[in-house]
């Protein structure tokens, strides 16, 4: 495993263990190994735990996360609102969540907070039905899965 990937996994493991809600699970590190941690559950099912599985960044039970080319990494804002956010639900942060390591927070147009990874706001795709689906990859040439 490359040093950079290991560092990211360690930071994510620390973050996911900071405010666990009591549910312990084993997480795949995407390299065939396991990483143990607690997933953080916020109000309304909003979670702040991500990990790499089979080479994809995932959250909420293995749902694939995406980035949007029209966002600007590090801007602290999302370019996907309104109808866009219906098709591409943002990965929302629980009130009081804080950035740590490669995970950050962006403020949405409605004032809610959205998780970011290396500055890119994170989204799910409404067309993904189960863990591991990545049906939103490269839609319109502007939506992309996140790989290590």
PDB file of C-alpha atoms in Angstrom:
ATOM      1  CA  UNK A   1       0.000   0.000   0.000  1.00  0.00           C
ATOM      2  CA  UNK A   2       1.388   3.411  -0.860  1.00  0.00           C
ATOM      3  CA  UNK A   3       2.285   5.743   2.006  1.00  0.00           C
ATOM      4  CA  UNK A   4      -0.170   8.428   0.873  1.00  0.00           C
ATOM      5  CA  UNK A   5      -3.079   5.965   0.741  1.00  0.00           C
ATOM      6  CA  UNK A   6      -2.166   4.602   4.162  1.00  0.00           C
ATOM      7  CA  UNK A   7      -2.087   8.135   5.570  1.00  0.00           C
ATOM      8  CA  UNK A   8      -5.525   8.876   4.153  1.00  0.00           C
ATOM      9  CA  UNK A   9      -6.941   5.630   5.522  1.00  0.00           C
ATOM     10  CA  UNK A  10      -5.478   6.327   8.951  1.00  0.00           C
ATOM     11  CA  UNK A  11      -6.910   9.855   9.000  1.00  0.00           C
ATOM     12  CA  UNK A  12     -10.310   8.558   7.947  1.00  0.00           C
ATOM     13  CA  UNK A  13     -10.173   5.821  10.583  1.00  0.00           C
ATOM     14  CA  UNK A  14      -9.381   8.363  13.272  1.00  0.00           C
ATOM     15  CA  UNK A  15     -12.213  10.615  12.116  1.00  0.00           C
ATOM     16  CA  UNK A  16     -14.716   7.788  12.002  1.00  0.00           C
ATOM     17  CA  UNK A  17     -13.796   6.756  15.537  1.00  0.00           C
ATOM     18  CA  UNK A  18     -14.113  10.252  17.022  1.00  0.00           C
ATOM     19  CA  UNK A  19     -17.849  10.371  17.520  1.00  0.00           C
ATOM     20  CA  UNK A  20     -19.126   6.862  17.004  1.00  0.00           C
ATOM     21  CA  UNK A  21     -22.693   6.014  17.791  1.00  0.00           C
ATOM     22  CA  UNK A  22     -21.950   2.570  19.113  1.00  0.00           C
ATOM     23  CA  UNK A  23     -22.120   0.533  15.911  1.00  0.00           C
ATOM     24  CA  UNK A  24     -18.831  -1.193  15.220  1.00  0.00           C
ATOM     25  CA  UNK A  25     -18.071  -2.438  11.775  1.00  0.00           C
ATOM     26  CA  UNK A  26     -15.127  -3.677   9.784  1.00  0.00           C
ATOM     27  CA  UNK A  27     -14.217  -1.633   6.767  1.00  0.00           C
ATOM     28  CA  UNK A  28     -12.328  -2.789   3.701  1.00  0.00           C
ATOM     29  CA  UNK A  29      -9.375  -0.640   2.835  1.00  0.00           C
ATOM     30  CA  UNK A  30      -9.698  -1.326  -0.901  1.00  0.00           C
ATOM     31  CA  UNK A  31      -6.519  -3.381  -0.929  1.00  0.00           C
ATOM     32  CA  UNK A  32      -8.002  -6.611   0.374  1.00  0.00           C
ATOM     33  CA  UNK A  33      -7.276  -5.664   3.984  1.00  0.00           C
ATOM     34  CA  UNK A  34      -9.591  -4.706   6.782  1.00  0.00           C
ATOM     35  CA  UNK A  35      -9.685  -1.553   8.849  1.00  0.00           C
ATOM     36  CA  UNK A  36     -11.699  -1.500  12.043  1.00  0.00           C
ATOM     37  CA  UNK A  37     -13.621   1.567  13.168  1.00  0.00           C
ATOM     38  CA  UNK A  38     -16.846   3.113  14.369  1.00  0.00           C
ATOM     39  CA  UNK A  39     -19.107   4.871  11.920  1.00  0.00           C
ATOM     40  CA  UNK A  40     -20.352   8.264  12.991  1.00  0.00           C
ATOM     41  CA  UNK A  41     -24.104   8.755  12.781  1.00  0.00           C
ATOM     42  CA  UNK A  42     -25.548  12.230  13.004  1.00  0.00           C
ATOM     43  CA  UNK A  43     -29.105  13.434  13.221  1.00  0.00           C
ATOM     44  CA  UNK A  44     -31.370  12.386  10.360  1.00  0.00           C
ATOM     45  CA  UNK A  45     -28.994   9.634   9.224  1.00  0.00           C
ATOM     46  CA  UNK A  46     -26.260  12.056   8.154  1.00  0.00           C
ATOM     47  CA  UNK A  47     -22.900  10.352   8.538  1.00  0.00           C
ATOM     48  CA  UNK A  48     -19.323  11.524   8.529  1.00  0.00           C
ATOM     49  CA  UNK A  49     -17.432   8.341   7.814  1.00  0.00           C
ATOM     50  CA  UNK A  50     -15.885   7.455   4.488  1.00  0.00           C
ATOM     51  CA  UNK A  51     -13.460   4.783   3.391  1.00  0.00           C
ATOM     52  CA  UNK A  52     -12.015   3.244   0.261  1.00  0.00           C
ATOM     53  CA  UNK A  53     -13.517  -0.070  -0.804  1.00  0.00           C
ATOM     54  CA  UNK A  54     -12.506  -1.839  -3.999  1.00  0.00           C
ATOM     55  CA  UNK A  55     -10.758   1.318  -5.176  1.00  0.00           C
ATOM     56  CA  UNK A  56     -13.727   3.682  -4.636  1.00  0.00           C
ATOM     57  CA  UNK A  57     -14.494   6.211  -1.925  1.00  0.00           C
ATOM     58  CA  UNK A  58     -17.718   5.098  -0.234  1.00  0.00           C
ATOM     59  CA  UNK A  59     -19.974   5.971   2.714  1.00  0.00           C
ATOM     60  CA  UNK A  60     -23.335   4.990   4.202  1.00  0.00           C
ATOM     61  CA  UNK A  61     -23.105   1.231   3.910  1.00  0.00           C
ATOM     62  CA  UNK A  62     -20.815   1.207   0.884  1.00  0.00           C
ATOM     63  CA  UNK A  63     -22.595   3.776  -1.310  1.00  0.00           C
ATOM     64  CA  UNK A  64     -20.260   5.276  -3.901  1.00  0.00           C
ATOM     65  CA  UNK A  65     -19.298   8.933  -3.557  1.00  0.00           C
ATOM     66  CA  UNK A  66     -18.779  11.295  -6.498  1.00  0.00           C
ATOM     67  CA  UNK A  67     -17.257  14.681  -7.252  1.00  0.00           C
ATOM     68  CA  UNK A  68     -18.551  17.293  -9.715  1.00  0.00           C
ATOM     69  CA  UNK A  69     -16.217  19.079 -12.176  1.00  0.00           C
ATOM     70  CA  UNK A  70     -18.209  22.325 -11.866  1.00  0.00           C
ATOM     71  CA  UNK A  71     -17.305  22.551  -8.176  1.00  0.00           C
ATOM     72  CA  UNK A  72     -14.030  24.232  -7.323  1.00  0.00           C
ATOM     73  CA  UNK A  73     -11.903  22.129  -4.991  1.00  0.00           C
ATOM     74  CA  UNK A  74     -11.185  24.037  -1.818  1.00  0.00           C
ATOM     75  CA  UNK A  75     -13.772  26.764  -2.471  1.00  0.00           C
ATOM     76  CA  UNK A  76     -15.923  25.685   0.475  1.00  0.00           C
ATOM     77  CA  UNK A  77     -19.080  25.772  -1.670  1.00  0.00           C
ATOM     78  CA  UNK A  78     -21.152  23.453  -3.861  1.00  0.00           C
ATOM     79  CA  UNK A  79     -22.228  24.191  -7.438  1.00  0.00           C
ATOM     80  CA  UNK A  80     -24.955  21.502  -7.326  1.00  0.00           C
ATOM     81  CA  UNK A  81     -28.197  22.858  -5.848  1.00  0.00           C
ATOM     82  CA  UNK A  82     -31.919  22.670  -6.626  1.00  0.00           C
ATOM     83  CA  UNK A  83     -32.789  19.989  -9.214  1.00  0.00           C
ATOM     84  CA  UNK A  84     -29.131  18.996  -9.426  1.00  0.00           C
ATOM     85  CA  UNK A  85     -29.113  18.106  -5.708  1.00  0.00           C
ATOM     86  CA  UNK A  86     -32.210  15.927  -6.200  1.00  0.00           C
ATOM     87  CA  UNK A  87     -30.373  13.776  -8.752  1.00  0.00           C
ATOM     88  CA  UNK A  88     -27.057  14.083  -6.926  1.00  0.00           C
ATOM     89  CA  UNK A  89     -27.849  14.173  -3.187  1.00  0.00           C
ATOM     90  CA  UNK A  90     -25.064  15.883  -1.270  1.00  0.00           C
ATOM     91  CA  UNK A  91     -23.304  13.939   1.461  1.00  0.00           C
ATOM     92  CA  UNK A  92     -24.541  16.093   4.347  1.00  0.00           C
ATOM     93  CA  UNK A  93     -22.731  16.568   7.626  1.00  0.00           C
ATOM     94  CA  UNK A  94     -24.454  16.470  10.988  1.00  0.00           C
ATOM     95  CA  UNK A  95     -24.707  19.742  12.899  1.00  0.00           C
ATOM     96  CA  UNK A  96     -21.508  20.319  14.828  1.00  0.00           C
ATOM     97  CA  UNK A  97     -19.397  18.073  12.549  1.00  0.00           C
ATOM     98  CA  UNK A  98     -15.832  19.258  12.073  1.00  0.00           C
ATOM     99  CA  UNK A  99     -13.236  18.823   9.346  1.00  0.00           C
ATOM    100  CA  UNK A 100     -10.292  16.527   9.914  1.00  0.00           C
ATOM    101  CA  UNK A 101      -7.578  15.203   7.616  1.00  0.00           C
ATOM    102  CA  UNK A 102      -8.704  14.943   3.988  1.00  0.00           C
ATOM    103  CA  UNK A 103     -12.361  15.413   5.020  1.00  0.00           C
ATOM    104  CA  UNK A 104     -13.611  18.971   5.085  1.00  0.00           C
ATOM    105  CA  UNK A 105     -16.890  20.832   4.998  1.00  0.00           C
ATOM    106  CA  UNK A 106     -18.514  23.049   2.377  1.00  0.00           C
ATOM    107  CA  UNK A 107     -21.466  25.333   3.008  1.00  0.00           C
ATOM    108  CA  UNK A 108     -24.416  24.744   0.690  1.00  0.00           C
ATOM    109  CA  UNK A 109     -26.725  27.461  -0.681  1.00  0.00           C
ATOM    110  CA  UNK A 110     -29.319  26.535   1.985  1.00  0.00           C
ATOM    111  CA  UNK A 111     -26.731  26.875   4.782  1.00  0.00           C
ATOM    112  CA  UNK A 112     -26.366  23.135   5.448  1.00  0.00           C
ATOM    113  CA  UNK A 113     -22.903  21.588   5.571  1.00  0.00           C
ATOM    114  CA  UNK A 114     -21.654  19.039   3.061  1.00  0.00           C
ATOM    115  CA  UNK A 115     -18.658  16.734   3.428  1.00  0.00           C
ATOM    116  CA  UNK A 116     -15.705  17.292   1.113  1.00  0.00           C
ATOM    117  CA  UNK A 117     -12.749  15.075   0.287  1.00  0.00           C
ATOM    118  CA  UNK A 118      -9.493  16.869  -0.543  1.00  0.00           C
ATOM    119  CA  UNK A 119     -11.604  19.989  -1.070  1.00  0.00           C
ATOM    120  CA  UNK A 120     -14.164  18.417  -3.449  1.00  0.00           C
ATOM    121  CA  UNK A 121     -17.789  18.384  -2.237  1.00  0.00           C
ATOM    122  CA  UNK A 122     -19.117  14.809  -2.059  1.00  0.00           C
ATOM    123  CA  UNK A 123     -22.343  13.506  -3.614  1.00  0.00           C
ATOM    124  CA  UNK A 124     -24.294  10.295  -4.078  1.00  0.00           C
ATOM    125  CA  UNK A 125     -26.072   9.392  -7.363  1.00  0.00           C
ATOM    126  CA  UNK A 126     -29.805   8.671  -7.236  1.00  0.00           C
ATOM    127  CA  UNK A 127     -29.344   5.904  -9.810  1.00  0.00           C
ATOM    128  CA  UNK A 128     -27.121   3.801  -7.538  1.00  0.00           C
ATOM    129  CA  UNK A 129     -29.346   1.187  -5.924  1.00  0.00           C
ATOM    130  CA  UNK A 130     -26.930  -0.845  -3.810  1.00  0.00           C
ATOM    131  CA  UNK A 131     -23.489  -0.772  -2.276  1.00  0.00           C
ATOM    132  CA  UNK A 132     -20.790  -0.849  -4.923  1.00  0.00           C
ATOM    133  CA  UNK A 133     -22.945   0.604  -7.726  1.00  0.00           C
ATOM    134  CA  UNK A 134     -21.153   3.340  -9.649  1.00  0.00           C
ATOM    135  CA  UNK A 135     -23.736   4.128 -12.314  1.00  0.00           C
ATOM    136  CA  UNK A 136     -23.082   7.870 -12.029  1.00  0.00           C
ATOM    137  CA  UNK A 137     -19.444   7.679 -13.089  1.00  0.00           C
ATOM    138  CA  UNK A 138     -18.691  10.043 -15.981  1.00  0.00           C
ATOM    139  CA  UNK A 139     -22.309  11.177 -16.488  1.00  0.00           C
ATOM    140  CA  UNK A 140     -22.160  14.237 -18.712  1.00  0.00           C
ATOM    141  CA  UNK A 141     -18.398  13.982 -18.553  1.00  0.00           C
ATOM    142  CA  UNK A 142     -18.510  15.982 -15.280  1.00  0.00           C
ATOM    143  CA  UNK A 143     -19.361  13.464 -12.515  1.00  0.00           C
ATOM    144  CA  UNK A 144     -16.624  11.126 -11.307  1.00  0.00           C
ATOM    145  CA  UNK A 145     -16.100   8.415  -8.715  1.00  0.00           C
ATOM    146  CA  UNK A 146     -13.274   9.168  -6.323  1.00  0.00           C
ATOM    147  CA  UNK A 147     -10.293   6.839  -6.369  1.00  0.00           C
ATOM    148  CA  UNK A 148      -7.199   6.827  -4.137  1.00  0.00           C
TER     149      UNK A 148
END
